[in-house]
Amino acid sequence: MVKKIALLGATGSIGSSALAVIREQALHFQATLFSAHTDWQKLLPLCREFKVLNAVFTGIEDPDLQAKLRRENPDIKLYFGEDELLQLLDGQDYDVALNAISGSAGLRASFAIVHRGARLALANKESLVMAGHLLMPLIAEQKVELLPVDSEHSAIFQAIGHHPNPEIRRLHITASGGSFRRLPLQDFELITPAQALRHPNWDMGAKVTLDSATMFNKALEVMEAHWLFGLPYSQIEAVIHPQSVIHSLVEFIDGSFLAQMGSPDMKLPILYAFSWPQRLPSQLVRTNLLELSPLEFEEIDPKRYPLYFLGLEVANAGGILPTVLNSANEAALKLFLEGRITFPQIRQICLEAVQSFDNQSNPDLDQILEANSSVYDRIISGRV
Ligand code: NDP
Ligand code: MG
């Protein structure tokens, strides 16, 4: 049976990898819905190539541009705005939705997919960071298949197999160390956006590349793992593994470790999230053992990566604070990219935002969305 795929964030880095998977596996997967924020120049040709008849632009608000695009593309049904995306996710025909929208903007789509009852292939880790306490019970209630796309979580998912949680001692999430693993600490003040946007191993979108440089990405991934696998934070650790060949490891109670490895390429976890429980033959990612460099592991240094440790504190505090921190980080990254703050100030802004917010346990979705936008707006407008 051909699986129908809704691809959210089709114009992004994960989106491109997913399209490469669908291209290779045309006998098994067929795209039926695409979303992008504003990049119509990229998305419309993709609609034609993949014969996708429904496309949503969540960020095109100009009515003249909407009318022009509709006029020039009568063969494609075009929709505009997040509400239309959520309605399509509710009503369209698809078996799997890959949520590869970047950042907190992907939150509501995850809920819509789960409500609809389709398989959720989740790249948007922010959905779990902000609302894992709401999303995971809903997933259980709806009996939805949740397949991690983040490479570390895909690795853990594969390594755990059918072993129940009491057999797991610890999860070890690997981190590349990002762009500045060897930069002298006194040079951090001088880091430019162009330097921070260069990742040593992975070719990814801007936000997740910057989050790798600060190691905030790993704090998000620890939270993501907590919700996905239902383990306490005391059993989840991150470790630097500069080669990014081992994508994560599970340590079992008998002392055995199982890891998943391969060249760092997101096509593999995406293919697995689409094909699970099967594996399909693919030539997209090849790994030559004889060409690998030695595999190393290092501890994460608090002086180099303070935002990771702030993230762990916030993870343990729970409630609304992970949303506050994630939102503060999104705003701080924007200020950094605009040249308005230095690299170390990203963490400073995050710290101040968390310290000035009264935590709230068990927030509902409206409270989460409200905190997300109010923290962001306050920081962007310079009120923090
Ligand atoms: P990109 O920045 O490359 O792409 C983001 C996609 O989301 C684009 O299609 C973009 O559309 C769309 N988008 C941007 N802003 C909004 C918005 N406000 N509302 C709706 N859609 C929006 O991101 P990545 O592909 O790198 O990452 C996507 C998600 O996957 C993130 O959550 C990231 O953490 C996660 N992830 C990414 C990995 C990677 O290797 N890239 C690895 C593991 C996880 P447009 O092009 O029109 O702006
Ligand atoms: Mg990852």
Short mmCIF file of C-alpha atoms and ligand atoms in Angstrom, two decimals:
data_model
loop_
_atom_site.label_atom_id
_atom_site.label_comp_id
_atom_site.label_asym_id
_atom_site.label_seq_id
_atom_site.Cartn_x
_atom_site.Cartn_y
_atom_site.Cartn_z
CA MET A 1 0.00 0.00 0.00
CA VAL A 2 1.31 3.47 -0.89
CA LYS A 3 1.43 5.70 2.20
CA LYS A 4 0.17 9.23 1.72
CA ILE A 5 2.44 11.84 3.29
CA ALA A 6 1.62 15.36 4.47
CA LEU A 7 4.88 17.30 4.61
CA LEU A 8 4.90 20.39 6.81
CA GLY A 9 7.94 22.59 6.33
CA ALA A 10 8.54 21.17 2.86
CA THR A 11 10.90 24.00 1.87
CA GLY A 12 13.25 23.53 4.82
CA SER A 13 16.27 21.36 5.45
CA ILE A 14 14.28 18.40 6.82
CA GLY A 15 11.70 19.03 4.11
CA SER A 16 14.36 18.64 1.39
CA SER A 17 15.64 15.41 2.92
CA ALA A 18 12.08 14.08 3.14
CA LEU A 19 11.53 14.90 -0.53
CA ALA A 20 14.68 12.98 -1.44
CA VAL A 21 13.25 9.99 0.45
CA ILE A 22 9.89 10.27 -1.31
CA ARG A 23 11.62 10.61 -4.69
CA GLU A 24 13.61 7.41 -4.13
CA GLN A 25 10.70 5.51 -2.59
CA ALA A 26 7.96 6.52 -5.02
CA LEU A 27 6.57 2.99 -4.94
CA HIS A 28 5.89 3.28 -1.22
CA PHE A 29 5.24 6.96 -0.44
CA GLN A 30 3.27 9.70 -2.13
CA ALA A 31 3.17 13.33 -0.98
CA THR A 32 -0.38 14.73 -0.82
CA LEU A 33 0.00 18.00 1.09
CA PHE A 34 2.82 20.52 1.44
CA SER A 35 3.26 23.49 3.75
CA ALA A 36 5.79 26.31 3.80
CA HIS A 37 5.81 29.66 5.54
CA THR A 38 6.41 32.08 2.68
CA ASP A 39 8.77 30.49 0.15
CA TRP A 40 6.37 30.11 -2.78
CA GLN A 41 9.19 30.25 -5.35
CA LYS A 42 10.50 26.98 -3.92
CA LEU A 43 7.23 25.28 -2.99
CA LEU A 44 5.19 25.69 -6.18
CA PRO A 45 7.68 23.86 -8.46
CA LEU A 46 7.80 21.09 -5.83
CA CYS A 47 4.00 20.80 -5.98
CA ARG A 48 4.30 20.19 -9.72
CA GLU A 49 7.18 17.73 -9.43
CA PHE A 50 5.40 15.66 -6.76
CA LYS A 51 1.89 16.21 -8.21
CA VAL A 52 0.70 17.66 -4.90
CA LEU A 53 -2.61 19.44 -5.36
CA ASN A 54 -2.85 21.15 -1.95
CA ALA A 55 -0.32 23.65 -0.63
CA VAL A 56 -0.47 25.93 2.40
CA PHE A 57 1.54 29.09 3.06
CA THR A 58 1.20 29.90 6.73
CA GLY A 59 3.02 33.22 6.46
CA ILE A 60 1.74 34.91 3.26
CA GLU A 61 -0.71 37.53 4.50
CA ASP A 62 -0.72 40.03 1.62
CA PRO A 63 -4.10 39.59 -0.18
CA ASP A 64 -2.62 40.84 -3.47
CA LEU A 65 0.11 38.21 -3.40
CA GLN A 66 -2.43 35.54 -2.43
CA ALA A 67 -4.64 36.52 -5.40
CA LYS A 68 -1.69 36.61 -7.80
CA LEU A 69 -0.47 33.17 -6.72
CA ARG A 70 -3.98 31.71 -7.05
CA ARG A 71 -4.36 33.28 -10.49
CA GLU A 72 -1.00 32.01 -11.75
CA ASN A 73 -1.40 28.49 -10.33
CA PRO A 74 -4.95 27.36 -11.11
CA ASP A 75 -3.85 23.70 -11.06
CA ILE A 76 -2.91 23.83 -7.33
CA LYS A 77 -5.30 24.54 -4.45
CA LEU A 78 -3.61 27.22 -2.38
CA TYR A 79 -4.39 27.97 1.26
CA PHE A 80 -3.05 30.75 3.48
CA GLY A 81 -2.54 31.08 7.23
CA GLU A 82 -2.10 28.70 10.15
CA ASP A 83 -5.85 28.20 10.64
CA GLU A 84 -6.19 26.88 7.09
CA LEU A 85 -3.27 24.52 7.69
CA LEU A 86 -4.94 23.19 10.84
CA GLN A 87 -8.23 22.70 8.99
CA LEU A 88 -6.49 20.81 6.18
CA LEU A 89 -4.70 18.59 8.69
CA ASP A 90 -8.11 17.80 10.11
CA GLY A 91 -9.82 17.09 6.81
CA GLN A 92 -7.24 15.90 4.27
CA ASP A 93 -6.40 12.38 3.25
CA TYR A 94 -2.97 11.32 4.55
CA ASP A 95 -1.49 8.42 6.52
CA VAL A 96 1.65 10.08 7.88
CA ALA A 97 2.38 13.73 8.61
CA LEU A 98 5.98 14.86 8.98
CA ASN A 99 6.04 17.97 11.13
CA ALA A 100 9.23 19.74 10.03
CA ILE A 101 8.12 23.28 10.80
CA SER A 102 10.89 25.04 12.67
CA GLY A 103 10.49 26.20 16.26
CA SER A 104 7.44 26.91 18.40
CA ALA A 105 5.40 27.65 15.26
CA GLY A 106 5.04 23.88 14.79
CA LEU A 107 3.18 23.27 18.05
CA ARG A 108 -0.45 23.51 16.96
CA ALA A 109 0.13 21.40 13.86
CA SER A 110 1.30 18.48 16.02
CA PHE A 111 -1.96 18.62 17.98
CA ALA A 112 -4.01 18.77 14.77
CA ILE A 113 -2.24 15.69 13.36
CA VAL A 114 -2.76 13.73 16.57
CA HIS A 115 -6.43 14.75 16.75
CA ARG A 116 -6.84 13.51 13.22
CA GLY A 117 -5.32 10.14 14.22
CA ALA A 118 -2.58 9.93 11.54
CA ARG A 119 0.97 8.81 12.22
CA LEU A 120 3.04 11.74 13.48
CA ALA A 121 6.64 11.72 12.22
CA LEU A 122 8.03 14.38 14.52
CA ALA A 123 11.03 16.54 13.68
CA ASN A 124 9.58 19.55 15.52
CA LYS A 125 11.06 18.82 18.94
CA GLU A 126 9.61 22.07 20.30
CA SER A 127 6.13 20.44 20.33
CA LEU A 128 7.27 18.06 23.07
CA VAL A 129 9.44 20.60 24.89
CA MET A 130 6.51 23.00 25.25
CA ALA A 131 3.60 20.62 25.61
CA GLY A 132 4.82 17.05 26.13
CA HIS A 133 2.54 16.75 29.17
CA LEU A 134 -0.48 17.40 26.91
CA LEU A 135 0.63 15.80 23.66
CA MET A 136 1.79 12.43 25.01
CA PRO A 137 -1.49 11.60 26.82
CA LEU A 138 -3.43 12.68 23.72
CA ILE A 139 -1.26 10.42 21.56
CA ALA A 140 -1.99 7.51 23.90
CA GLU A 141 -5.72 8.29 23.93
CA GLN A 142 -5.90 8.59 20.13
CA LYS A 143 -3.70 5.48 19.70
CA VAL A 144 -1.54 7.46 17.31
CA GLU A 145 1.85 6.19 16.11
CA LEU A 146 4.54 8.68 17.10
CA LEU A 147 7.81 8.21 15.22
CA PRO A 148 10.80 10.35 16.20
CA VAL A 149 12.67 11.98 13.31
CA ASP A 150 15.36 13.73 15.34
CA SER A 151 18.37 11.50 14.66
CA GLU A 152 19.21 10.91 18.33
CA HIS A 153 15.67 9.91 19.19
CA SER A 154 15.32 7.73 16.14
CA ALA A 155 18.52 5.98 17.27
CA ILE A 156 17.17 5.47 20.79
CA PHE A 157 13.80 4.29 19.45
CA GLN A 158 15.58 1.72 17.27
CA ALA A 159 17.94 0.59 20.03
CA ILE A 160 15.20 0.14 22.64
CA GLY A 161 13.19 -2.13 20.39
CA HIS A 162 10.70 -4.01 22.56
CA HIS A 163 12.58 -3.63 25.84
CA PRO A 164 10.40 -2.18 28.63
CA ASN A 165 11.59 0.86 30.59
CA PRO A 166 12.59 -1.07 33.74
CA GLU A 167 15.30 -2.74 31.62
CA ILE A 168 16.85 0.63 30.71
CA ARG A 169 19.54 2.12 32.94
CA ARG A 170 20.25 5.26 30.96
CA LEU A 171 19.89 7.01 27.60
CA HIS A 172 23.05 8.63 26.20
CA ILE A 173 22.27 11.34 23.66
CA THR A 174 25.23 12.25 21.48
CA ALA A 175 26.10 15.87 20.64
CA SER A 176 28.53 17.01 17.97
CA GLY A 177 29.73 19.97 20.03
CA GLY A 178 28.69 22.39 17.27
CA SER A 179 30.80 25.03 15.60
CA PHE A 180 32.79 26.19 18.62
CA ARG A 181 33.98 23.03 20.36
CA ARG A 182 37.58 24.15 20.13
CA LEU A 183 37.24 27.96 20.07
CA PRO A 184 39.10 29.68 22.97
CA LEU A 185 36.51 30.89 25.49
CA GLN A 186 37.76 34.49 25.33
CA ASP A 187 36.80 34.58 21.62
CA PHE A 188 33.10 33.83 22.22
CA GLU A 189 32.31 37.57 22.44
CA LEU A 190 33.48 37.95 18.83
CA ILE A 191 31.50 35.13 17.22
CA THR A 192 29.64 36.34 14.12
CA PRO A 193 26.31 34.96 12.82
CA ALA A 194 28.09 33.59 9.72
CA GLN A 195 30.48 31.58 11.93
CA ALA A 196 27.65 30.28 14.11
CA LEU A 197 25.66 29.18 11.07
CA ARG A 198 28.41 26.78 9.93
CA HIS A 199 27.99 23.28 11.37
CA PRO A 200 30.92 20.84 11.26
CA ASN A 201 28.91 17.65 10.52
CA TRP A 202 25.25 18.30 9.77
CA ASP A 203 23.63 20.42 7.07
CA MET A 204 20.57 21.85 8.86
CA GLY A 205 18.27 24.87 9.11
CA ALA A 206 19.53 28.09 10.72
CA LYS A 207 17.81 27.69 14.08
CA VAL A 208 18.94 24.17 14.87
CA THR A 209 22.49 25.00 13.67
CA LEU A 210 22.66 27.95 16.09
CA ASP A 211 21.17 25.79 18.84
CA SER A 212 23.94 23.27 18.21
CA ALA A 213 26.58 25.97 18.64
CA THR A 214 25.15 26.95 22.05
CA MET A 215 24.24 23.30 22.85
CA PHE A 216 20.69 24.48 23.60
CA ASN A 217 19.63 21.91 21.01
CA LYS A 218 20.83 19.15 23.34
CA ALA A 219 18.78 20.53 26.23
CA LEU A 220 15.73 20.48 23.94
CA GLU A 221 16.61 16.91 22.98
CA VAL A 222 16.92 15.77 26.59
CA MET A 223 13.39 17.12 27.16
CA GLU A 224 12.21 15.51 23.93
CA ALA A 225 13.64 12.15 25.06
CA HIS A 226 11.99 12.49 28.48
CA TRP A 227 8.56 12.78 26.87
CA LEU A 228 9.10 10.31 24.04
CA PHE A 229 10.46 7.48 26.15
CA GLY A 230 8.83 8.23 29.51
CA LEU A 231 12.08 8.23 31.50
CA PRO A 232 13.05 10.64 34.32
CA TYR A 233 15.77 13.23 33.70
CA SER A 234 18.09 11.37 36.07
CA GLN A 235 18.27 8.61 33.44
CA ILE A 236 19.00 10.83 30.43
CA GLU A 237 22.46 12.22 29.66
CA ALA A 238 24.17 13.92 26.78
CA VAL A 239 27.77 13.36 25.75
CA ILE A 240 29.88 15.02 23.08
CA HIS A 241 30.74 12.73 20.18
CA PRO A 242 32.43 14.97 17.59
CA GLN A 243 32.13 12.55 14.65
CA SER A 244 28.29 12.32 14.78
CA VAL A 245 28.42 8.71 13.61
CA ILE A 246 26.85 7.14 16.68
CA HIS A 247 23.48 8.85 16.85
CA SER A 248 22.75 7.87 20.47
CA LEU A 249 23.01 4.90 22.82
CA VAL A 250 20.82 2.99 25.22
CA GLU A 251 22.49 1.48 28.29
CA PHE A 252 20.53 -1.48 29.67
CA ILE A 253 20.43 -2.69 33.28
CA ASP A 254 22.72 -5.63 32.52
CA GLY A 255 25.48 -3.20 31.45
CA SER A 256 25.05 -3.71 27.71
CA PHE A 257 24.91 -0.70 25.35
CA LEU A 258 23.02 -0.65 22.04
CA ALA A 259 23.75 2.18 19.62
CA GLN A 260 22.57 3.11 16.16
CA MET A 261 25.12 4.48 13.72
CA GLY A 262 25.53 5.71 10.17
CA SER A 263 26.72 8.76 8.24
CA PRO A 264 25.14 11.94 9.62
CA ASP A 265 22.25 12.37 7.20
CA MET A 266 18.64 13.04 8.16
CA LYS A 267 17.30 10.96 5.26
CA LEU A 268 17.84 7.83 7.32
CA PRO A 269 15.67 8.70 10.32
CA ILE A 270 13.05 10.20 7.99
CA LEU A 271 12.91 7.01 5.91
CA TYR A 272 12.58 4.93 9.07
CA ALA A 273 9.79 7.14 10.43
CA PHE A 274 7.90 6.64 7.16
CA SER A 275 8.60 2.92 6.68
CA TRP A 276 8.39 1.65 10.29
CA PRO A 277 7.86 -1.14 11.31
CA GLN A 278 9.43 -2.22 8.03
CA ARG A 279 12.85 -1.38 6.64
CA LEU A 280 13.04 -0.59 2.94
CA PRO A 281 16.04 -0.99 0.64
CA SER A 282 17.65 2.40 0.00
CA GLN A 283 20.86 3.79 -1.47
CA LEU A 284 20.40 7.29 -0.05
CA VAL A 285 22.86 7.07 2.84
CA ARG A 286 25.99 4.93 2.71
CA THR A 287 28.52 4.49 5.50
CA ASN A 288 31.97 3.07 4.90
CA LEU A 289 33.38 1.72 8.17
CA LEU A 290 36.92 1.78 6.82
CA GLU A 291 36.72 5.52 6.15
CA LEU A 292 35.44 6.53 9.59
CA SER A 293 37.67 8.51 11.92
CA PRO A 294 38.16 7.13 15.43
CA LEU A 295 35.01 7.55 17.52
CA GLU A 296 35.52 9.85 20.51
CA PHE A 297 33.42 10.89 23.50
CA GLU A 298 33.84 13.96 25.74
CA GLU A 299 32.05 15.49 28.67
CA ILE A 300 30.03 18.69 28.10
CA ASP A 301 31.89 21.68 29.59
CA PRO A 302 29.64 24.05 31.58
CA LYS A 303 31.85 27.06 30.77
CA ARG A 304 31.59 26.48 27.01
CA TYR A 305 27.93 25.45 26.92
CA PRO A 306 26.13 27.19 29.82
CA LEU A 307 22.82 27.25 27.94
CA TYR A 308 22.73 23.45 27.98
CA PHE A 309 22.92 23.46 31.76
CA LEU A 310 20.28 26.19 32.07
CA GLY A 311 18.11 23.99 29.85
CA LEU A 312 18.56 21.03 32.20
CA GLU A 313 17.53 23.13 35.22
CA VAL A 314 14.45 24.30 33.38
CA ALA A 315 13.66 20.76 32.25
CA ASN A 316 13.69 19.61 35.86
CA ALA A 317 11.53 22.55 36.94
CA GLY A 318 8.98 21.70 34.21
CA GLY A 319 5.63 23.51 33.98
CA ILE A 320 5.63 26.52 31.70
CA LEU A 321 9.35 27.29 32.06
CA PRO A 322 10.49 25.12 29.11
CA THR A 323 8.17 27.20 26.90
CA VAL A 324 9.53 30.43 28.38
CA LEU A 325 13.12 29.35 27.84
CA ASN A 326 12.48 28.09 24.30
CA SER A 327 10.73 31.30 23.36
CA ALA A 328 13.46 33.47 24.93
CA ASN A 329 16.03 31.50 22.96
CA GLU A 330 14.10 31.99 19.68
CA ALA A 331 13.97 35.74 20.32
CA ALA A 332 17.63 35.93 21.37
CA LEU A 333 18.70 34.07 18.22
CA LYS A 334 16.82 36.59 16.11
CA LEU A 335 18.59 39.46 17.90
CA PHE A 336 21.93 37.71 17.45
CA LEU A 337 21.35 37.16 13.71
CA GLU A 338 20.43 40.83 13.36
CA GLY A 339 23.71 41.81 15.01
CA ARG A 340 21.94 43.38 18.01
CA ILE A 341 23.50 41.16 20.70
CA THR A 342 26.67 39.08 21.11
CA PHE A 343 26.76 35.29 21.17
CA PRO A 344 27.19 35.05 25.00
CA GLN A 345 24.20 37.39 25.44
CA ILE A 346 21.92 34.68 24.01
CA ARG A 347 22.31 32.78 27.25
CA GLN A 348 22.04 35.95 29.36
CA ILE A 349 18.70 36.83 27.80
CA CYS A 350 17.44 33.30 28.32
CA LEU A 351 18.49 33.34 31.97
CA GLU A 352 16.78 36.67 32.66
CA ALA A 353 13.59 35.53 30.95
CA VAL A 354 13.40 32.38 33.05
CA GLN A 355 14.24 34.19 36.28
CA SER A 356 11.61 36.85 35.73
CA PHE A 357 8.78 34.39 35.03
CA ASP A 358 6.66 32.78 37.77
CA ASN A 359 6.44 29.10 36.95
CA GLN A 360 3.04 27.60 36.40
CA SER A 361 2.51 23.85 36.64
CA ASN A 362 0.52 21.89 34.11
CA PRO A 363 -0.25 24.77 31.71
CA ASP A 364 -2.93 24.24 29.05
CA LEU A 365 -2.35 24.88 25.36
CA ASP A 366 -3.69 28.45 25.45
CA GLN A 367 -1.44 29.34 28.39
CA ILE A 368 1.54 27.85 26.56
CA LEU A 369 0.80 29.79 23.36
CA GLU A 370 0.25 32.99 25.34
CA ALA A 371 3.54 32.65 27.28
CA ASN A 372 5.34 31.76 24.06
CA SER A 373 4.30 34.90 22.25
CA SER A 374 4.48 37.30 25.21
CA VAL A 375 8.05 36.30 26.14
CA TYR A 376 9.13 36.54 22.50
CA ASP A 377 7.52 39.94 21.94
CA ARG A 378 8.95 41.34 25.17
CA ILE A 379 12.49 40.37 24.25
CA ILE A 380 12.28 41.52 20.63
CA SER A 381 10.91 44.88 21.69
CA GLY A 382 13.73 45.25 24.20
CA ARG A 383 11.58 45.14 27.34
CA VAL A 384 13.73 42.44 28.98
P1 NDP B 1 14.41 25.07 8.27
O1 NDP B 1 14.60 26.43 8.83
O2 NDP B 1 15.37 24.57 7.26
O3 NDP B 1 12.94 24.95 7.62
C1 NDP B 1 11.81 25.35 8.33
C2 NDP B 1 10.55 25.05 7.57
O4 NDP B 1 9.44 25.53 8.33
C3 NDP B 1 10.46 25.76 6.21
O5 NDP B 1 9.66 25.00 5.34
C4 NDP B 1 9.77 27.07 6.56
O6 NDP B 1 9.07 27.65 5.46
C5 NDP B 1 8.80 26.60 7.62
N1 NDP B 1 8.50 27.66 8.60
C6 NDP B 1 9.35 28.58 9.09
N2 NDP B 1 8.73 29.40 9.96
C7 NDP B 1 7.45 28.97 10.02
C8 NDP B 1 6.31 29.41 10.73
N3 NDP B 1 6.34 30.49 11.55
N4 NDP B 1 5.16 28.74 10.55
C9 NDP B 1 5.10 27.67 9.72
N5 NDP B 1 6.14 27.20 9.01
C10 NDP B 1 7.31 27.85 9.17
O7 NDP B 1 14.32 24.09 9.53
P2 NDP B 1 14.83 22.59 9.66
O8 NDP B 1 14.33 21.78 8.53
O9 NDP B 1 16.26 22.58 9.99
O10 NDP B 1 14.11 22.14 11.02
C11 NDP B 1 12.72 21.85 11.11
C12 NDP B 1 12.44 21.19 12.46
O11 NDP B 1 13.15 19.95 12.50
C13 NDP B 1 12.93 21.99 13.68
O12 NDP B 1 12.04 21.82 14.74
C14 NDP B 1 14.28 21.37 14.00
O13 NDP B 1 14.62 21.49 15.36
C15 NDP B 1 14.01 19.92 13.65
N6 NDP B 1 15.21 19.17 13.31
C16 NDP B 1 15.99 19.54 12.25
C17 NDP B 1 17.11 18.82 11.93
C18 NDP B 1 17.91 19.14 10.71
O14 NDP B 1 18.81 18.38 10.36
N7 NDP B 1 17.65 20.22 10.01
C19 NDP B 1 17.55 17.68 12.75
C20 NDP B 1 16.63 17.34 13.79
C21 NDP B 1 15.51 18.07 14.07
P3 NDP B 1 9.76 28.81 4.53
O15 NDP B 1 10.86 28.10 3.78
O16 NDP B 1 8.67 29.27 3.64
O17 NDP B 1 10.27 29.85 5.48
MG MG B 2 19.12 16.01 16.82
#
